[in-house]
Amino acid sequence: MSAHTTHAGSTSTAQPHVDEHFSHHVRRYLFVFYALLFGTLITVGASYIPFGNREINIAVALAIAIAKASLVACYFMHLISERKMIYGILGFTAFFFIGLMFLTLWSFSDNPHNTITH
Amino acid sequence: MQATTQALPHAAPHEAHHEEAGFWSQYIFSTDHKVIGLQYGITALGFLFFGFCLMLMMRWQIAHPGEPVPLVGPWLASSLGKMAVNGVVSPDLYNSFGAMHGTIMVFLAIVPLAFAAFGNYLVPLQIGAPDMAFPRVNMASYQFYVLGGVIMFFSFFIPGGAAQAGWTSYPPLALAIPTDGQTFWLIGMVFLITSSLLGAVNFIATVIQLRAPGMTWMRLPFFVWAQFVTAFLLLLAFPPLEAAGVMQLMDKVAHTSFFLPTGLAPVGQLANVSGGGSPLLWQHLFWFLAHPEVYVLILPAMGIVAEIIANNTRKPIWGYKSLVYAVLTIGFLSFIVWAHHMYLTGMGTRIATFFQTTTMIISIPSVIILTCMFISLWGGSIRFNTPMLFVMAFLPMFGIGGLTGLPLGFSSSDLHLHDTYYVIAHFHYIVAPGTIFALFAGIYYWFPKATGRMMSEFWGKVHFWTSLIFMNLIFQPMFAQGMAGMLRRMADGGANYSAAKVPGAIGGLSQGMLGLHTYILWAAVGLGLAQIPFIINFFWSISNGRPTNSDNPWQATTLEWQTPTPPPHGNFAQVPVVYRGPYEYSVPGHATDFTPQNQPG
Amino acid sequence: MEIPYTVQPRPDTGLYNAKVGIWLFLASEVMLFGALFSSYILLRVGAPEGYWPHGWLNVPVGTCNTLVLITSSITTVMAWASLKMNQFNRFKFYHACTICLALAFVCIKSYEYHDKFTHYEIILNNGHILDGHLRESTPDHVVISGHAVEDPKELYDLHAVKNPPKHEEITVLRSDIKKMERYGPWHNTYLAIYFTLTGLHALHVIGGALVIGFLWGPGSKLWHTDPERFTNRIEISGLFWHFVDLVWIFLFPVLYLL
């Protein structure tokens, strides 16, 4: 998002341009808001659907959560128009976060086979 | 004298409205990165000394189990009461000393000195910035550090004493010990972690945003790259330990069972906790930080070594690009090797192989860095001043430390060596005659920039040779002891496992191995005495050292040497412009054998 | 020499300093909450079959809190947008809403915590188990509003219970009680991670509300002297606030629904 310099009380000709530019953004924010509200309701609703397998409920809930989180990150936090530097920082963070989660879980599930007792 | 260097040492800063700051805001509550760097440095050196004293008392107990500590025994008895009856280091006290020696050396001494002190002072200067990006956050980070340090220090004097479960603080032991030392440790750690996080944010933002015009990424001094990667390690690796620390604190204070398994029965009675937790979870979260942490301990040192080698060989560092890519690779890989500290926890072979592989791979960039440093010496016009002696010793010492890590990195050989004295020797070689030597070198090297005076070369060389000899005498024998099976953290030095105590036992520790403790003790005392010339030299030279005849006595190329001495508030009168790389020494055709980075043309 | 790029962005990165700073800080927060979420997964996967709680949290109340935070997110971004459009009074209105919503969140959370802290599991000397909310407590007896269970496993997966038992007033003599424990973090690892995750999150809500409150109040003076710098501060605090919302977007389904 480009930084528009505004000064308190200024009546520059840039002002209406800024307002019009921003009302476009404001509409977008409202759409995201409605989407988030909707997402919340379907998350709750989906949790009551008996898929049979609990894992499917987990997958559905996480998928909706990721979608909602992406909306907040991309639009409210302006990530969709952010700079490469920020993407870089977040990319590394995501990699290490996944590493922590995945490797820790793997270590708990990877057990020694064919030991003396079993 | 360079055109951009101010002639007047007390050049007035640019802002007309800048008033003279009072004592408190200039020296205690300063937001100036140089003052904060010095604050960190002095505090960290104090903790380094304190951690050293803890070690001396431990080595005494190991070499003379059950005997009162000479000199300080009576004081120990009077201040610590039950823990030091008659001035003897009791097993509980030994464990406290061990846990706190590690904690203090890592978190209160080396990291604050290597990263926060040197980094804060030099990084803004070397990139041509007026200060850190967030000066008030910088001040806050120092204050959190002091708070954490005070809590850690005072934990010795509460009933029951300080934490006793190692710097690694493994549950259930850490939680089963019924005293409050562990709680103090955990709260202290939360403050220290917060301090590091604030510092890391500052460093990274500063390097990204405040580089002077012309200071491109590939013109940065290697020291800045090293600090930059170090800051990323701290930023992303510390939070899981903060989370784990909070969870262990909950276990201790709110009686949760994050790390306490079901069926736990300390002293034979079922613990009154819900159970269902996992001790291994703590280990994963701890080592997720603690492995990158060891790279935090070494990378700033490597940065210092590169600067001093370039300057004292009068030629550019060999392989600048390799160094940069290597340090970035180390930073990245260091996040996925941590479980090599956990090979003996019963992990499966697949995951052990994964961690073993990444551990072996990470040795490659480390070797690249060391090789580049070694090759840099070739063909150099070497000046053997005190800083250079320390960094030249760093190279083989770090080499020994690094190479002895290899048998520890292989899960098969680690079966034999895990938790033995071999491990102690390995990591101390890296940190003690490794990092600390680089830090000494840095102090001798940058002292003239901060004070305008040189430290005594003669006493510097005395300090160097004695430290080098005694460091090796202390840690070399430990490799042998470790391979013979002597375990870590034994308050009696292994007497209970000696062949004499258990005749006929396989692998009982021989008298020879146990006897080495006495030599090590004397070497440790020697090392302590060897620091006295350094301490006197340091303080004496502040007012009485030989004045430098210029702002750039070492004739160095990097920007910190192109400022007045000491650099004023705001560092540079005008924004410096960078025209060249960081190591333009002996450029053919130039009148001088060095060309500062901000010299045009 | 002044510190550059405090308000104007640096040309090659396109960012001003505080924006880099806050994203770095948020990266560290991702690792912090990530470690806690990893712990949650580990503890849940490691729990014996049938002994991991389900349905222990009030879903309508949690949904309400979720909607509160989402609304506070839109008011936060609207507050910043108002400043960008030079509408200071609108900014004041929107951020006043944000602060009120934050307080509402904390109040609702406190109510939920209170509910847990008054909920007891009582194991009697004869091995029977009672479970319910404390209504009355005297030195010789307690009165709970709850039910008795045969098998302790019935207390865990409340979703699996076909007919929710009727709650009635039960009086128990203290001398009959072997162990009486409330649903605090010590009660089991689910509650431990629940209180830790939501407690840490709530601390972030309070911290964020304090910062936004300061900027709404005394800090808003900066608008009159350096409006662009002030707008950036609102953006930075907004980014933190959105992150807090983001964490809750994951916390809610994980703790309440699954």
mmCIF file of N, CA and C in Angstrom, chain A residues 9-100:
data_model
loop_
_atom_site.group_PDB
_atom_site.id
_atom_site.type_symbol
_atom_site.label_atom_id
_atom_site.label_comp_id
_atom_site.label_asym_id
_atom_site.label_seq_id
_atom_site.Cartn_x
_atom_site.Cartn_y
_atom_site.Cartn_z
ATOM 1 N N GLY A 9 -5.636 18.897 8.310
ATOM 2 C CA GLY A 9 -6.256 20.163 7.875
ATOM 3 C C GLY A 9 -5.851 20.610 6.484
ATOM 4 N N SER A 10 -5.081 19.799 5.759
ATOM 5 C CA SER A 10 -4.673 20.263 4.423
ATOM 6 C C SER A 10 -5.822 20.076 3.445
ATOM 7 N N THR A 11 -5.867 20.938 2.509
ATOM 8 C CA THR A 11 -6.933 20.835 1.495
ATOM 9 C C THR A 11 -6.298 20.649 0.123
ATOM 10 N N SER A 12 -5.278 19.830 0.062
ATOM 11 C CA SER A 12 -4.596 19.641 -1.220
ATOM 12 C C SER A 12 -5.496 18.887 -2.187
ATOM 13 N N THR A 13 -5.177 19.030 -3.436
ATOM 14 C CA THR A 13 -5.993 18.365 -4.445
ATOM 15 C C THR A 13 -5.814 16.844 -4.380
ATOM 16 N N ALA A 14 -4.775 16.399 -3.642
ATOM 17 C CA ALA A 14 -4.579 14.948 -3.529
ATOM 18 C C ALA A 14 -5.658 14.311 -2.662
ATOM 19 N N GLN A 15 -6.345 15.133 -1.879
ATOM 20 C CA GLN A 15 -7.277 14.602 -0.875
ATOM 21 C C GLN A 15 -8.413 13.761 -1.456
ATOM 22 N N PRO A 16 -9.161 14.273 -2.408
ATOM 23 C CA PRO A 16 -10.270 13.451 -2.949
ATOM 24 C C PRO A 16 -9.737 12.162 -3.577
ATOM 25 N N HIS A 17 -8.557 12.270 -4.178
ATOM 26 C CA HIS A 17 -7.962 11.070 -4.778
ATOM 27 C C HIS A 17 -7.709 10.018 -3.704
ATOM 28 N N VAL A 18 -7.188 10.512 -2.545
ATOM 29 C CA VAL A 18 -6.903 9.594 -1.446
ATOM 30 C C VAL A 18 -8.180 8.940 -0.948
ATOM 31 N N ASP A 19 -9.230 9.797 -0.757
ATOM 32 C CA ASP A 19 -10.493 9.267 -0.250
ATOM 33 C C ASP A 19 -11.055 8.196 -1.172
ATOM 34 N N GLU A 20 -11.008 8.502 -2.479
ATOM 35 C CA GLU A 20 -11.605 7.582 -3.443
ATOM 36 C C GLU A 20 -10.794 6.302 -3.490
ATOM 37 N N HIS A 21 -9.454 6.464 -3.435
ATOM 38 C CA HIS A 21 -8.567 5.314 -3.436
ATOM 39 C C HIS A 21 -8.861 4.454 -2.215
ATOM 40 N N PHE A 22 -9.072 5.136 -1.106
ATOM 41 C CA PHE A 22 -9.263 4.404 0.127
ATOM 42 C C PHE A 22 -10.638 3.787 0.240
ATOM 43 N N SER A 23 -11.648 4.431 -0.325
ATOM 44 C CA SER A 23 -12.972 3.827 -0.176
ATOM 45 C C SER A 23 -12.998 2.481 -0.888
ATOM 46 N N HIS A 24 -12.155 2.365 -1.917
ATOM 47 C CA HIS A 24 -12.022 1.072 -2.586
ATOM 48 C C HIS A 24 -11.438 0.047 -1.617
ATOM 49 N N HIS A 25 -10.441 0.491 -0.844
ATOM 50 C CA HIS A 25 -9.856 -0.402 0.153
ATOM 51 C C HIS A 25 -10.853 -0.725 1.248
ATOM 52 N N VAL A 26 -11.601 0.279 1.653
ATOM 53 C CA VAL A 26 -12.550 0.075 2.749
ATOM 54 C C VAL A 26 -13.584 -0.968 2.367
ATOM 55 N N ARG A 27 -14.024 -0.925 1.117
ATOM 56 C CA ARG A 27 -14.992 -1.943 0.670
ATOM 57 C C ARG A 27 -14.393 -3.322 0.796
ATOM 58 N N ARG A 28 -13.111 -3.387 0.434
ATOM 59 C CA ARG A 28 -12.437 -4.681 0.510
ATOM 60 C C ARG A 28 -12.384 -5.171 1.947
ATOM 61 N N TYR A 29 -12.067 -4.248 2.870
ATOM 62 C CA TYR A 29 -12.009 -4.646 4.282
ATOM 63 C C TYR A 29 -13.347 -5.175 4.752
ATOM 64 N N LEU A 30 -14.431 -4.515 4.320
ATOM 65 C CA LEU A 30 -15.758 -4.961 4.747
ATOM 66 C C LEU A 30 -16.066 -6.353 4.212
ATOM 67 N N PHE A 31 -15.689 -6.606 2.970
ATOM 68 C CA PHE A 31 -15.912 -7.943 2.410
ATOM 69 C C PHE A 31 -15.169 -9.006 3.209
ATOM 70 N N VAL A 32 -13.920 -8.661 3.563
ATOM 71 C CA VAL A 32 -13.144 -9.615 4.358
ATOM 72 C C VAL A 32 -13.832 -9.842 5.703
ATOM 73 N N PHE A 33 -14.350 -8.781 6.284
ATOM 74 C CA PHE A 33 -15.057 -8.895 7.563
ATOM 75 C C PHE A 33 -16.238 -9.854 7.439
ATOM 76 N N TYR A 34 -17.034 -9.659 6.386
ATOM 77 C CA TYR A 34 -18.193 -10.548 6.224
ATOM 78 C C TYR A 34 -17.725 -11.992 6.022
ATOM 79 N N ALA A 35 -16.651 -12.144 5.243
ATOM 80 C CA ALA A 35 -16.122 -13.482 5.002
ATOM 81 C C ALA A 35 -15.675 -14.123 6.308
ATOM 82 N N LEU A 36 -15.060 -13.333 7.179
ATOM 83 C CA LEU A 36 -14.612 -13.873 8.462
ATOM 84 C C LEU A 36 -15.798 -14.282 9.333
ATOM 85 N N LEU A 37 -16.821 -13.475 9.340
ATOM 86 C CA LEU A 37 -18.013 -13.825 10.117
ATOM 87 C C LEU A 37 -18.603 -15.131 9.601
ATOM 88 N N PHE A 38 -18.718 -15.200 8.279
ATOM 89 C CA PHE A 38 -19.249 -16.401 7.664
ATOM 90 C C PHE A 38 -18.372 -17.603 7.996
ATOM 91 N N GLY A 39 -17.062 -17.403 7.869
ATOM 92 C CA GLY A 39 -16.125 -18.488 8.167
ATOM 93 C C GLY A 39 -16.283 -18.995 9.590
ATOM 94 N N THR A 40 -16.500 -18.066 10.518
ATOM 95 C CA THR A 40 -16.689 -18.484 11.909
ATOM 96 C C THR A 40 -17.912 -19.367 12.049
ATOM 97 N N LEU A 41 -18.987 -18.936 11.413
ATOM 98 C CA LEU A 41 -20.227 -19.706 11.544
ATOM 99 C C LEU A 41 -20.077 -21.091 10.921
ATOM 100 N N ILE A 42 -19.436 -21.175 9.761
ATOM 101 C CA ILE A 42 -19.331 -22.514 9.159
ATOM 102 C C ILE A 42 -18.322 -23.384 9.908
ATOM 103 N N THR A 43 -17.335 -22.751 10.570
ATOM 104 C CA THR A 43 -16.432 -23.569 11.380
ATOM 105 C C THR A 43 -17.214 -24.258 12.484
ATOM 106 N N VAL A 44 -18.043 -23.462 13.158
ATOM 107 C CA VAL A 44 -18.837 -24.031 14.252
ATOM 108 C C VAL A 44 -19.791 -25.080 13.708
ATOM 109 N N GLY A 45 -20.455 -24.751 12.604
ATOM 110 C CA GLY A 45 -21.404 -25.703 12.023
ATOM 111 C C GLY A 45 -20.730 -26.999 11.609
ATOM 112 N N ALA A 46 -19.584 -26.865 10.944
ATOM 113 C CA ALA A 46 -18.900 -28.061 10.447
ATOM 114 C C ALA A 46 -18.444 -28.960 11.582
ATOM 115 N N SER A 47 -18.210 -28.370 12.755
ATOM 116 C CA SER A 47 -17.726 -29.208 13.852
ATOM 117 C C SER A 47 -18.802 -30.157 14.350
ATOM 118 N N TYR A 48 -20.049 -29.842 14.028
ATOM 119 C CA TYR A 48 -21.120 -30.727 14.467
ATOM 120 C C TYR A 48 -21.461 -31.802 13.446
ATOM 121 N N ILE A 49 -20.918 -31.671 12.232
ATOM 122 C CA ILE A 49 -21.208 -32.664 11.190
ATOM 123 C C ILE A 49 -20.435 -33.939 11.510
ATOM 124 N N PRO A 50 -21.134 -35.054 11.631
ATOM 125 C CA PRO A 50 -20.403 -36.297 11.921
ATOM 126 C C PRO A 50 -19.809 -36.892 10.650
ATOM 127 N N PHE A 51 -18.522 -36.620 10.435
ATOM 128 C CA PHE A 51 -17.870 -37.193 9.256
ATOM 129 C C PHE A 51 -17.477 -38.641 9.476
ATOM 130 N N GLY A 52 -17.684 -39.101 10.693
ATOM 131 C CA GLY A 52 -17.287 -40.471 10.999
ATOM 132 C C GLY A 52 -15.899 -40.515 11.571
ATOM 133 N N ASN A 53 -14.988 -39.898 10.862
ATOM 134 C CA ASN A 53 -13.595 -39.915 11.260
ATOM 135 C C ASN A 53 -13.250 -38.569 11.880
ATOM 136 N N ARG A 54 -12.751 -38.591 13.122
ATOM 137 C CA ARG A 54 -12.439 -37.307 13.762
ATOM 138 C C ARG A 54 -11.405 -36.525 12.976
ATOM 139 N N GLU A 55 -10.507 -37.243 12.298
ATOM 140 C CA GLU A 55 -9.445 -36.559 11.560
ATOM 141 C C GLU A 55 -10.010 -35.645 10.485
ATOM 142 N N ILE A 56 -11.151 -36.032 9.913
ATOM 143 C CA ILE A 56 -11.742 -35.187 8.865
ATOM 144 C C ILE A 56 -12.252 -33.890 9.480
ATOM 145 N N ASN A 57 -12.862 -33.993 10.648
ATOM 146 C CA ASN A 57 -13.292 -32.763 11.327
ATOM 147 C C ASN A 57 -12.118 -31.834 11.568
ATOM 148 N N ILE A 58 -10.987 -32.443 11.993
ATOM 149 C CA ILE A 58 -9.796 -31.632 12.262
ATOM 150 C C ILE A 58 -9.341 -30.959 10.978
ATOM 151 N N ALA A 59 -9.291 -31.740 9.902
ATOM 152 C CA ALA A 59 -8.819 -31.182 8.630
ATOM 153 C C ALA A 59 -9.718 -30.046 8.165
ATOM 154 N N VAL A 60 -11.023 -30.243 8.275
ATOM 155 C CA VAL A 60 -11.957 -29.194 7.834
ATOM 156 C C VAL A 60 -11.779 -27.939 8.676
ATOM 157 N N ALA A 61 -11.744 -28.133 9.987
ATOM 158 C CA ALA A 61 -11.608 -26.958 10.868
ATOM 159 C C ALA A 61 -10.327 -26.203 10.595
ATOM 160 N N LEU A 62 -9.223 -26.935 10.401
ATOM 161 C CA LEU A 62 -7.946 -26.268 10.151
ATOM 162 C C LEU A 62 -7.945 -25.582 8.796
ATOM 163 N N ALA A 63 -8.593 -26.212 7.813
ATOM 164 C CA ALA A 63 -8.637 -25.584 6.489
ATOM 165 C C ALA A 63 -9.378 -24.252 6.563
ATOM 166 N N ILE A 64 -10.500 -24.250 7.253
ATOM 167 C CA ILE A 64 -11.247 -22.990 7.376
ATOM 168 C C ILE A 64 -10.432 -21.975 8.160
ATOM 169 N N ALA A 65 -9.761 -22.445 9.220
ATOM 170 C CA ALA A 65 -8.952 -21.526 10.026
ATOM 171 C C ALA A 65 -7.841 -20.918 9.185
ATOM 172 N N ILE A 66 -7.202 -21.744 8.362
ATOM 173 C CA ILE A 66 -6.124 -21.231 7.515
ATOM 174 C C ILE A 66 -6.677 -20.206 6.527
ATOM 175 N N ALA A 67 -7.872 -20.487 5.983
ATOM 176 C CA ALA A 67 -8.471 -19.531 5.049
ATOM 177 C C ALA A 67 -8.745 -18.204 5.747
ATOM 178 N N LYS A 68 -9.339 -18.272 6.940
ATOM 179 C CA LYS A 68 -9.633 -17.039 7.681
ATOM 180 C C LYS A 68 -8.350 -16.295 8.017
ATOM 181 N N ALA A 69 -7.352 -17.047 8.482
ATOM 182 C CA ALA A 69 -6.092 -16.419 8.855
ATOM 183 C C ALA A 69 -5.452 -15.748 7.645
ATOM 184 N N SER A 70 -5.544 -16.404 6.492
ATOM 185 C CA SER A 70 -4.976 -15.819 5.279
ATOM 186 C C SER A 70 -5.657 -14.507 4.937
ATOM 187 N N LEU A 71 -6.975 -14.473 5.118
ATOM 188 C CA LEU A 71 -7.693 -13.216 4.833
ATOM 189 C C LEU A 71 -7.211 -12.104 5.755
ATOM 190 N N VAL A 72 -7.105 -12.425 7.047
ATOM 191 C CA VAL A 72 -6.644 -11.405 7.995
ATOM 192 C C VAL A 72 -5.236 -10.955 7.627
ATOM 193 N N ALA A 73 -4.368 -11.929 7.337
ATOM 194 C CA ALA A 73 -2.978 -11.589 7.041
ATOM 195 C C ALA A 73 -2.860 -10.808 5.734
ATOM 196 N N CYS A 74 -3.539 -11.262 4.701
ATOM 197 C CA CYS A 74 -3.365 -10.642 3.388
ATOM 198 C C CYS A 74 -4.000 -9.265 3.304
ATOM 199 N N TYR A 75 -5.165 -9.101 3.902
ATOM 200 C CA TYR A 75 -5.889 -7.845 3.716
ATOM 201 C C TYR A 75 -5.806 -6.918 4.900
ATOM 202 N N PHE A 76 -6.081 -7.414 6.114
ATOM 203 C CA PHE A 76 -5.997 -6.522 7.262
ATOM 204 C C PHE A 76 -4.556 -6.155 7.563
ATOM 205 N N MET A 77 -3.641 -7.117 7.371
ATOM 206 C CA MET A 77 -2.236 -6.848 7.650
ATOM 207 C C MET A 77 -1.485 -6.455 6.384
ATOM 208 N N HIS A 78 -2.213 -6.258 5.295
ATOM 209 C CA HIS A 78 -1.667 -5.767 4.021
ATOM 210 C C HIS A 78 -0.581 -6.659 3.444
ATOM 211 N N LEU A 79 -0.558 -7.934 3.837
ATOM 212 C CA LEU A 79 0.555 -8.780 3.383
ATOM 213 C C LEU A 79 0.539 -8.992 1.878
ATOM 214 N N ILE A 80 -0.657 -8.879 1.275
ATOM 215 C CA ILE A 80 -0.745 -9.209 -0.144
ATOM 216 C C ILE A 80 0.004 -8.186 -0.989
ATOM 217 N N SER A 81 0.210 -6.999 -0.390
ATOM 218 C CA SER A 81 0.958 -5.996 -1.149
ATOM 219 C C SER A 81 2.226 -5.606 -0.414
ATOM 220 N N GLU A 82 2.758 -6.519 0.370
ATOM 221 C CA GLU A 82 3.943 -6.195 1.163
ATOM 222 C C GLU A 82 5.224 -6.407 0.347
ATOM 223 N N ARG A 83 6.332 -6.066 1.003
ATOM 224 C CA ARG A 83 7.600 -6.101 0.292
ATOM 225 C C ARG A 83 8.268 -7.444 0.412
ATOM 226 N N LYS A 84 9.219 -7.690 -0.496
ATOM 227 C CA LYS A 84 9.917 -8.980 -0.508
ATOM 228 C C LYS A 84 10.611 -9.262 0.818
ATOM 229 N N MET A 85 11.156 -8.204 1.432
ATOM 230 C CA MET A 85 11.906 -8.398 2.682
ATOM 231 C C MET A 85 11.014 -9.059 3.726
ATOM 232 N N ILE A 86 9.765 -8.576 3.818
ATOM 233 C CA ILE A 86 8.842 -9.122 4.803
ATOM 234 C C ILE A 86 8.485 -10.565 4.446
ATOM 235 N N TYR A 87 8.257 -10.808 3.149
ATOM 236 C CA TYR A 87 7.962 -12.177 2.721
ATOM 237 C C TYR A 87 9.109 -13.107 3.087
ATOM 238 N N GLY A 88 10.323 -12.601 2.903
ATOM 239 C CA GLY A 88 11.504 -13.395 3.225
ATOM 240 C C GLY A 88 11.534 -13.763 4.697
ATOM 241 N N ILE A 89 11.349 -12.767 5.559
ATOM 242 C CA ILE A 89 11.367 -13.016 7.003
ATOM 243 C C ILE A 89 10.298 -14.042 7.376
ATOM 244 N N LEU A 90 9.096 -13.850 6.828
ATOM 245 C CA LEU A 90 8.000 -14.750 7.181
ATOM 246 C C LEU A 90 8.199 -16.141 6.594
ATOM 247 N N GLY A 91 8.834 -16.191 5.403
ATOM 248 C CA GLY A 91 9.093 -17.484 4.789
ATOM 249 C C GLY A 91 9.993 -18.338 5.667
ATOM 250 N N PHE A 92 11.078 -17.722 6.141
ATOM 251 C CA PHE A 92 11.970 -18.475 7.027
ATOM 252 C C PHE A 92 11.244 -18.907 8.286
ATOM 253 N N THR A 93 10.459 -17.984 8.838
ATOM 254 C CA THR A 93 9.724 -18.308 10.065
ATOM 255 C C THR A 93 8.821 -19.504 9.841
ATOM 256 N N ALA A 94 8.099 -19.500 8.709
ATOM 257 C CA ALA A 94 7.180 -20.594 8.430
ATOM 258 C C ALA A 94 7.943 -21.913 8.344
ATOM 259 N N PHE A 95 9.095 -21.875 7.677
ATOM 260 C CA PHE A 95 9.880 -23.095 7.527
ATOM 261 C C PHE A 95 10.301 -23.645 8.883
ATOM 262 N N PHE A 96 10.793 -22.765 9.754
ATOM 263 C CA PHE A 96 11.266 -23.243 11.049
ATOM 264 C C PHE A 96 10.117 -23.680 11.943
ATOM 265 N N PHE A 97 8.989 -23.027 11.830
ATOM 266 C CA PHE A 97 7.828 -23.411 12.610
ATOM 267 C C PHE A 97 7.374 -24.807 12.201
ATOM 268 N N ILE A 98 7.319 -25.040 10.889
ATOM 269 C CA ILE A 98 6.913 -26.361 10.417
ATOM 270 C C ILE A 98 7.948 -27.400 10.830
ATOM 271 N N GLY A 99 9.234 -27.024 10.768
ATOM 272 C CA GLY A 99 10.293 -27.932 11.193
ATOM 273 C C GLY A 99 10.119 -28.330 12.641
ATOM 274 N N LEU A 100 9.885 -27.341 13.502
ATOM 275 C CA LEU A 100 9.709 -27.628 14.919
ATOM 276 C C LEU A 100 8.560 -28.589 15.123
#
